[in-house]
Coordinates of C-alpha atoms and ligand atoms in Angstrom, one line a residue:
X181 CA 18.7 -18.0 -19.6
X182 CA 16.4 -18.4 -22.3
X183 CA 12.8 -17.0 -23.0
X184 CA 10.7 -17.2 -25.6
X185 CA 7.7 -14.8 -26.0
X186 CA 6.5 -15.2 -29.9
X187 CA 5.5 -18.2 -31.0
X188 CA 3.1 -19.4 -33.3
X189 CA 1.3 -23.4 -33.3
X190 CA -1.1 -24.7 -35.6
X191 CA -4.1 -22.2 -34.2
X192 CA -2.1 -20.0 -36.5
X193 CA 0.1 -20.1 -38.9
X194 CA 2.5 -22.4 -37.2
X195 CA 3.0 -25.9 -37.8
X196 CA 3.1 -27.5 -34.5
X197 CA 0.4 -28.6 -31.8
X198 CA 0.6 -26.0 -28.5
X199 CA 2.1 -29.0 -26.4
X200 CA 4.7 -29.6 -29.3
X201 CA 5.8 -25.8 -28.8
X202 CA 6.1 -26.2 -25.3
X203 CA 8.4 -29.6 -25.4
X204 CA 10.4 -27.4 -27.9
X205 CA 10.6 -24.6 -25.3
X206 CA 11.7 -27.1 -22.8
X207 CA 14.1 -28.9 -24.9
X208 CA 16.0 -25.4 -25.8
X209 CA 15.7 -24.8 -22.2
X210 CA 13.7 -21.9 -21.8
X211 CA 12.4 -20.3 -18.5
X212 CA 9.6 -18.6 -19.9
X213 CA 7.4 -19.2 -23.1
X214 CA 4.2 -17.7 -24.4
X215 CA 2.6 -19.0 -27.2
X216 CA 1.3 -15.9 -29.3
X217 CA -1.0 -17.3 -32.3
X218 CA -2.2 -14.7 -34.8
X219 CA -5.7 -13.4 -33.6
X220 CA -6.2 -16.8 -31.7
X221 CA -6.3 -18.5 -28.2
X222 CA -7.4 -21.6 -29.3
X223 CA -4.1 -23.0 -28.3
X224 CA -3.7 -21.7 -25.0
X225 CA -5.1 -24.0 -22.5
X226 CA -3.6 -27.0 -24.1
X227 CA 0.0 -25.4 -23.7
X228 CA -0.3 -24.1 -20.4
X229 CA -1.6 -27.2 -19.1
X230 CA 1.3 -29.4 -20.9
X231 CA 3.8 -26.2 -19.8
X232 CA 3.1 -27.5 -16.0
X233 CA 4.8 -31.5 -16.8
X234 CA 8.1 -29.0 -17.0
X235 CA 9.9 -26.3 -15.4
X236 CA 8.6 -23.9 -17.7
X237 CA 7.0 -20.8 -17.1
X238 CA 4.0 -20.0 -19.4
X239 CA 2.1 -17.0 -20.3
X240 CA -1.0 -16.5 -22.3
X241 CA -0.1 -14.4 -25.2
X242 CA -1.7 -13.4 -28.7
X243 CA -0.3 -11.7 -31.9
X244 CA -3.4 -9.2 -33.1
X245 CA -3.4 -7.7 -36.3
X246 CA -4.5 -4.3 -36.2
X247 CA -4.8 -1.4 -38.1
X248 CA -2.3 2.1 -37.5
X249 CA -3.6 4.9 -40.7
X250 CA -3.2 2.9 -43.7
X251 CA -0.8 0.7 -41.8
X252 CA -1.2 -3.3 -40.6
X253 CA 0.8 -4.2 -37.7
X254 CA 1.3 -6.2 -35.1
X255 CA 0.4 -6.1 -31.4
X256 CA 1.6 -8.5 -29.1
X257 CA -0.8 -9.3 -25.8
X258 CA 1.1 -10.7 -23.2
X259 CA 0.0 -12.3 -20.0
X260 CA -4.4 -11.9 -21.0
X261 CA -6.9 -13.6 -19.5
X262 CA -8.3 -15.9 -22.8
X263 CA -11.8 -16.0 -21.2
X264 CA -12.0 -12.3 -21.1
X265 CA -15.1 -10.9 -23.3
X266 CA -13.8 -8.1 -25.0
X267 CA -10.6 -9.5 -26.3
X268 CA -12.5 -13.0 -27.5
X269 CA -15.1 -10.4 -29.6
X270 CA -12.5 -9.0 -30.6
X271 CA -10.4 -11.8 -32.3
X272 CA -13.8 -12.7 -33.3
X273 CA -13.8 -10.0 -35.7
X274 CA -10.4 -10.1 -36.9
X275 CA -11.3 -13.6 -38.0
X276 CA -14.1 -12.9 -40.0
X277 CA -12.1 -10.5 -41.6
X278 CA -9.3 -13.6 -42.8
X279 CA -12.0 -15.2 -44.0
X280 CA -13.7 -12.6 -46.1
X281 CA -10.0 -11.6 -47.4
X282 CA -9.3 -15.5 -47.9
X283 CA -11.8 -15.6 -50.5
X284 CA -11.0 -12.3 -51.9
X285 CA -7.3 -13.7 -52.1
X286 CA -8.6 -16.9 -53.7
X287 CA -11.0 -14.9 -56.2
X288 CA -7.5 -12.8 -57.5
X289 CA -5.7 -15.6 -57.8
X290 CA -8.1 -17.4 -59.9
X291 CA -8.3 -14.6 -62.4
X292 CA -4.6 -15.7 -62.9
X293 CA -5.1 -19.0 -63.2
X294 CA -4.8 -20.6 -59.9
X295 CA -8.1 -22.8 -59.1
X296 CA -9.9 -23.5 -56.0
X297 CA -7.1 -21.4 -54.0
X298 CA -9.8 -20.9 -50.7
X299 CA -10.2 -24.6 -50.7
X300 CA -6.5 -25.9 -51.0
X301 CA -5.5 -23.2 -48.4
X302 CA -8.3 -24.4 -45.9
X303 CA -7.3 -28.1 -46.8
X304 CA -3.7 -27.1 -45.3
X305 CA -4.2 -25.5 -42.0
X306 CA -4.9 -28.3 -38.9
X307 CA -7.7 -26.0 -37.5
X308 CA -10.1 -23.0 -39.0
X309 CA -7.5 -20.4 -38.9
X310 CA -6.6 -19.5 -42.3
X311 CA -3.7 -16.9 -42.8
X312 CA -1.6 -15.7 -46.2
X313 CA 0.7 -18.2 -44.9
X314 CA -1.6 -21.4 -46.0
X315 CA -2.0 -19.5 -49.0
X316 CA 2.1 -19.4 -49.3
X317 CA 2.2 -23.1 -48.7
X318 CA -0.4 -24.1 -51.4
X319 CA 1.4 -21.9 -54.0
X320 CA 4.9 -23.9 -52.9
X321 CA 3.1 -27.2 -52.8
X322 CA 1.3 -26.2 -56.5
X323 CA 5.3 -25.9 -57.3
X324 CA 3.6 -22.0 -57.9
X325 CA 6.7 -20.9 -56.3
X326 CA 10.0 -22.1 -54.2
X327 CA 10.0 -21.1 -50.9
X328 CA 7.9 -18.2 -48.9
X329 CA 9.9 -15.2 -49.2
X330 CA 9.1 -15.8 -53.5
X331 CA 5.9 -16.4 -52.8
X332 CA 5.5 -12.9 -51.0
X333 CA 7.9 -10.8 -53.4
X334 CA 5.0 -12.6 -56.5
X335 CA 2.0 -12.4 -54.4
X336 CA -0.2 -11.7 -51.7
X337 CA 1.6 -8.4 -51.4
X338 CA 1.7 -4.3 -52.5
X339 CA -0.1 -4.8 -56.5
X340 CA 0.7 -8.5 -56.7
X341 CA -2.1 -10.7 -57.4
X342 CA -4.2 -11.6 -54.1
X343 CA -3.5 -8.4 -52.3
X344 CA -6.7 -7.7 -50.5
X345 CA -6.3 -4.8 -47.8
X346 CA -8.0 -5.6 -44.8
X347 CA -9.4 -3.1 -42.4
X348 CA -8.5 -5.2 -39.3
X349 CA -9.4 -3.1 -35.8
X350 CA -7.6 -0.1 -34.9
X351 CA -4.3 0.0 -32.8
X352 CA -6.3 1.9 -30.0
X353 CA -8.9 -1.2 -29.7
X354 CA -6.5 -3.7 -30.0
X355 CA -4.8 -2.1 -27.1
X356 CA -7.8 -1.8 -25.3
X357 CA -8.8 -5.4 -25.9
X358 CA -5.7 -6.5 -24.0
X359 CA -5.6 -4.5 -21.3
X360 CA -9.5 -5.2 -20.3
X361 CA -7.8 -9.3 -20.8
X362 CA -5.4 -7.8 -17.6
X363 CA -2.3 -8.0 -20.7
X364 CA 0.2 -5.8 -21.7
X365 CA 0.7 -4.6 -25.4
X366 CA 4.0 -5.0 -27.0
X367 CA 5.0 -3.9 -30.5
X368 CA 5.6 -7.0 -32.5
X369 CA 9.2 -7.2 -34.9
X370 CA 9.3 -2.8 -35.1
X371 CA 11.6 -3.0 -37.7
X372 CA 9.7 -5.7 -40.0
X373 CA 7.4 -2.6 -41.5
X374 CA 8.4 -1.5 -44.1
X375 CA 9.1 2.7 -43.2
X376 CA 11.7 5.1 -42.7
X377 CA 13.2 5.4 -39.1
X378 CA 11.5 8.7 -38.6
X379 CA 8.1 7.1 -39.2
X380 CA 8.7 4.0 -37.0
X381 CA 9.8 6.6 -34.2
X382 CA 6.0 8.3 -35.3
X383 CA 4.4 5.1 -35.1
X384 CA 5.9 3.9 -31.6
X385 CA 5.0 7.4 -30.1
X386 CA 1.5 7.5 -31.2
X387 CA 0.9 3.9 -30.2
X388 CA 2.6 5.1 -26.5
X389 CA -0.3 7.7 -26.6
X390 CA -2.6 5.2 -26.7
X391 CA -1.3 3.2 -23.9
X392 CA 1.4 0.6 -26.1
X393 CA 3.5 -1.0 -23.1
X394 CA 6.4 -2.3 -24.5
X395 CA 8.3 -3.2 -28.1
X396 CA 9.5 -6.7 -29.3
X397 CA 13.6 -5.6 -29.3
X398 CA 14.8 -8.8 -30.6
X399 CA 14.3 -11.9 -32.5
X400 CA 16.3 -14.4 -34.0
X401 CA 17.1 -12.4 -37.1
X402 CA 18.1 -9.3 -35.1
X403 CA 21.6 -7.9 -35.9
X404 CA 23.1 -6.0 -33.3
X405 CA 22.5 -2.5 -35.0
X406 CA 18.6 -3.9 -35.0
X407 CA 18.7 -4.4 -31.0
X408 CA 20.2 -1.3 -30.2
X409 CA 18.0 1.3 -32.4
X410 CA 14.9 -1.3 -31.0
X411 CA 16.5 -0.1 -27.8
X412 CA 16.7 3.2 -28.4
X413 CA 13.2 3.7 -30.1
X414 CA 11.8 1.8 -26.3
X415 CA 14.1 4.2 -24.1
X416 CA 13.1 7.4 -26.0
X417 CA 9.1 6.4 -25.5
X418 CA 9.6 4.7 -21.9
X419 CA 8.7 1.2 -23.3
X420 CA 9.1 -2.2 -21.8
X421 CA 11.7 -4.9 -23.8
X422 CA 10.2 -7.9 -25.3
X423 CA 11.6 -10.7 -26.9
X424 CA 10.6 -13.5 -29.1
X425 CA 11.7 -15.9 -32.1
X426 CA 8.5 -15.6 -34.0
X427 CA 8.8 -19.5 -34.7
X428 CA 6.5 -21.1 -36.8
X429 CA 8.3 -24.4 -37.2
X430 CA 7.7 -24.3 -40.7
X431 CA 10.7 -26.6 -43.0
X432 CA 13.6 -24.3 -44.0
X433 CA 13.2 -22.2 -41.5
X434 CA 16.4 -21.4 -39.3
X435 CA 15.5 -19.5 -36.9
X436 CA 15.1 -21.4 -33.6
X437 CA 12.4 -21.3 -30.9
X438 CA 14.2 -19.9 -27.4
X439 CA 16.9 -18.5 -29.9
X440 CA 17.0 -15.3 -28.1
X441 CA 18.6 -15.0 -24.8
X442 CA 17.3 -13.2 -21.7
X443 CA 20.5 -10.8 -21.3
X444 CA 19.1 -8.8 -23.9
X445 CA 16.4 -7.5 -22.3
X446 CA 17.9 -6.4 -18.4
X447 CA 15.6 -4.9 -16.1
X448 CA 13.5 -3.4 -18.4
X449 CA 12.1 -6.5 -19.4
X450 CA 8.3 -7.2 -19.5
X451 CA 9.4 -10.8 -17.1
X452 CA 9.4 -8.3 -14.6
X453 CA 5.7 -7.2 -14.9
X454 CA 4.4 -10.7 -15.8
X455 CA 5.5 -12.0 -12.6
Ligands
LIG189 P1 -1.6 -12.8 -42.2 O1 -1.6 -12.6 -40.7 O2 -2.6 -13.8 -42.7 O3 -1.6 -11.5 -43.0 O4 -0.2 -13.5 -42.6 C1 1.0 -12.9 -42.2 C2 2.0 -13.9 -41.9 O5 2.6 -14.2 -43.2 C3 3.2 -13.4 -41.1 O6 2.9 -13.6 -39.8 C4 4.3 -14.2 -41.6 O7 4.2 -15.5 -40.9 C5 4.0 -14.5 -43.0 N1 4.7 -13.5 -43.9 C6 4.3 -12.3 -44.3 N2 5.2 -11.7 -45.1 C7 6.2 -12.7 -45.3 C8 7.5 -12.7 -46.0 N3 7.9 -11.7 -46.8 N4 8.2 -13.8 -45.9 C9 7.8 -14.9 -45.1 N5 6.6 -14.9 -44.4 C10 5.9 -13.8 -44.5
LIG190 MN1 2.9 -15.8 -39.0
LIG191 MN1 3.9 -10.7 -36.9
LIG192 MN1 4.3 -13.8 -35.3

């Protein structure tokens, strides 16, 4: 069995329509997708409309960016109500925030020579969501750089050129957000930041303080070392298991939407409280 519960479609990052995501879910046979654009749910109705055509079981999800000390991370909702107030002010927020840091990214990079960066990013992304990822694609397009990972290692990134911090909402609101939306929170990709162990056990606990409901415990990447210290980090706090590819369809990129099977997660799976 197959699910799926990170994806990203052109309301994001992503590069396919919500429907296209969910003939890909179908066609890798999974049982249950969510589609999880960054601070979006633009792309929700059209996918869990299409996701009824199959035997496919959709859930409304989102990927919010949020804000932990000094920290930005990821907080998966899963299973929200998209017409819920709260969480739609919310992501209103966070994307005035992109768009303030889009033009701060585009004013850096002019100072080193790259022109009209806001406007070629914008010109890239199918809807109004603008991310660091259209900014990657410009600078591969521009021939700037190769492939994504350069583009992050040159820019974008810790005293590279275009590094804005952004002060996106705080990991107790984002929480809040989704469980007002009737969602549950899950960690996104834990091992992705870049910390010590001993602060990502720090991180997970405080975030269980504030109510966090599960941790993402494997992707496509994931090694088997990766799943089992996910594991570990979800059993010591009580956590739920989540699962997702993080697929964003973009070309080059290997790993596979449904690519991570169901056995992983057992019956401590957040299927269980979705149902
Ligand atoms: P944003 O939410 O606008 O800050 O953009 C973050 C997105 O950029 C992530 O969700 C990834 O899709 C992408 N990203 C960030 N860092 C990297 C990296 N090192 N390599 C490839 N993609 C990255
Ligand atoms: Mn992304
Ligand atoms: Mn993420
Ligand atoms: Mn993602």
């Amino acid at each position: 069995m197959k699910i799926d519960l990170h994806t990203h479609s052109y309301y994001s990052d992503g590069v396919l329509s919500p429907k296209e995501i969910v003939e890909k879910a179908v066609i890798a046979k999974c049982i249950f997708l969510s589609l999880t654009d960054h601070d979006s749910i633009k792309g929700l109705f059209e996918a869990s409309e299409h996701s009824k055509c199959f035997n496919l079981e959709f859930i409304n999800g989102v990927e919010v960016s949020a804000k932990f000390n000094s920290q930005s991370i990821h907080i998966v909702g899963l299973g929200i109500n998209p017409e819920e107030r709260t969480l739609k002010e919310g992501l209103k927020k966070n994307n005035k925030l992109r768009i303030d840091r889009a033009k701060k990214i585009s004013e850096d990079l002019f100072e080193v020579g790259i022109e009209k960066a806001y406007e070629k990013a914008s010109a890239i992304s199918k809807t109004k969501y603008i991310t660091r990822t259209h900014f990657a694609q410009m600078l591969i397009q521009e021939k700037i750089c190769t492939n994504m990972s350069s583009v992050f290692k040159r820019y974008m990134t810790g005293k590279k050129p275009g590094s804005v911090k952004v002060e996106w909402a705080s990991s107790e609101d984002v929480i809040n957000w989704i469980h007002k939306a009737g969602g549950i929170a899950i960690l996104a990709h834990p091992l992705r930041y870049k910390m010590t162990l001993t602060k990502l056990k720090k991180l997970v606990s405080s975030l269980k303080i504030l109510g966090l409901d599960g941790i993402e415990i494997a992707n496509s990447f994931s090694r088997f070392e990766d799943i089992k210290i996910a594991k570990l980090i979800a059993d010591e706090n009580e956590l739920l298991y989540s699962s997702g590819s993080d697929y964003h369809g973009w070309p080059n990129q290997t790993n596979a939407l449904g690519g991570v099977p169901e056995y992983h997660l057992g019956r401590k799976s957040v299927i269980n409280y979705l149902r």
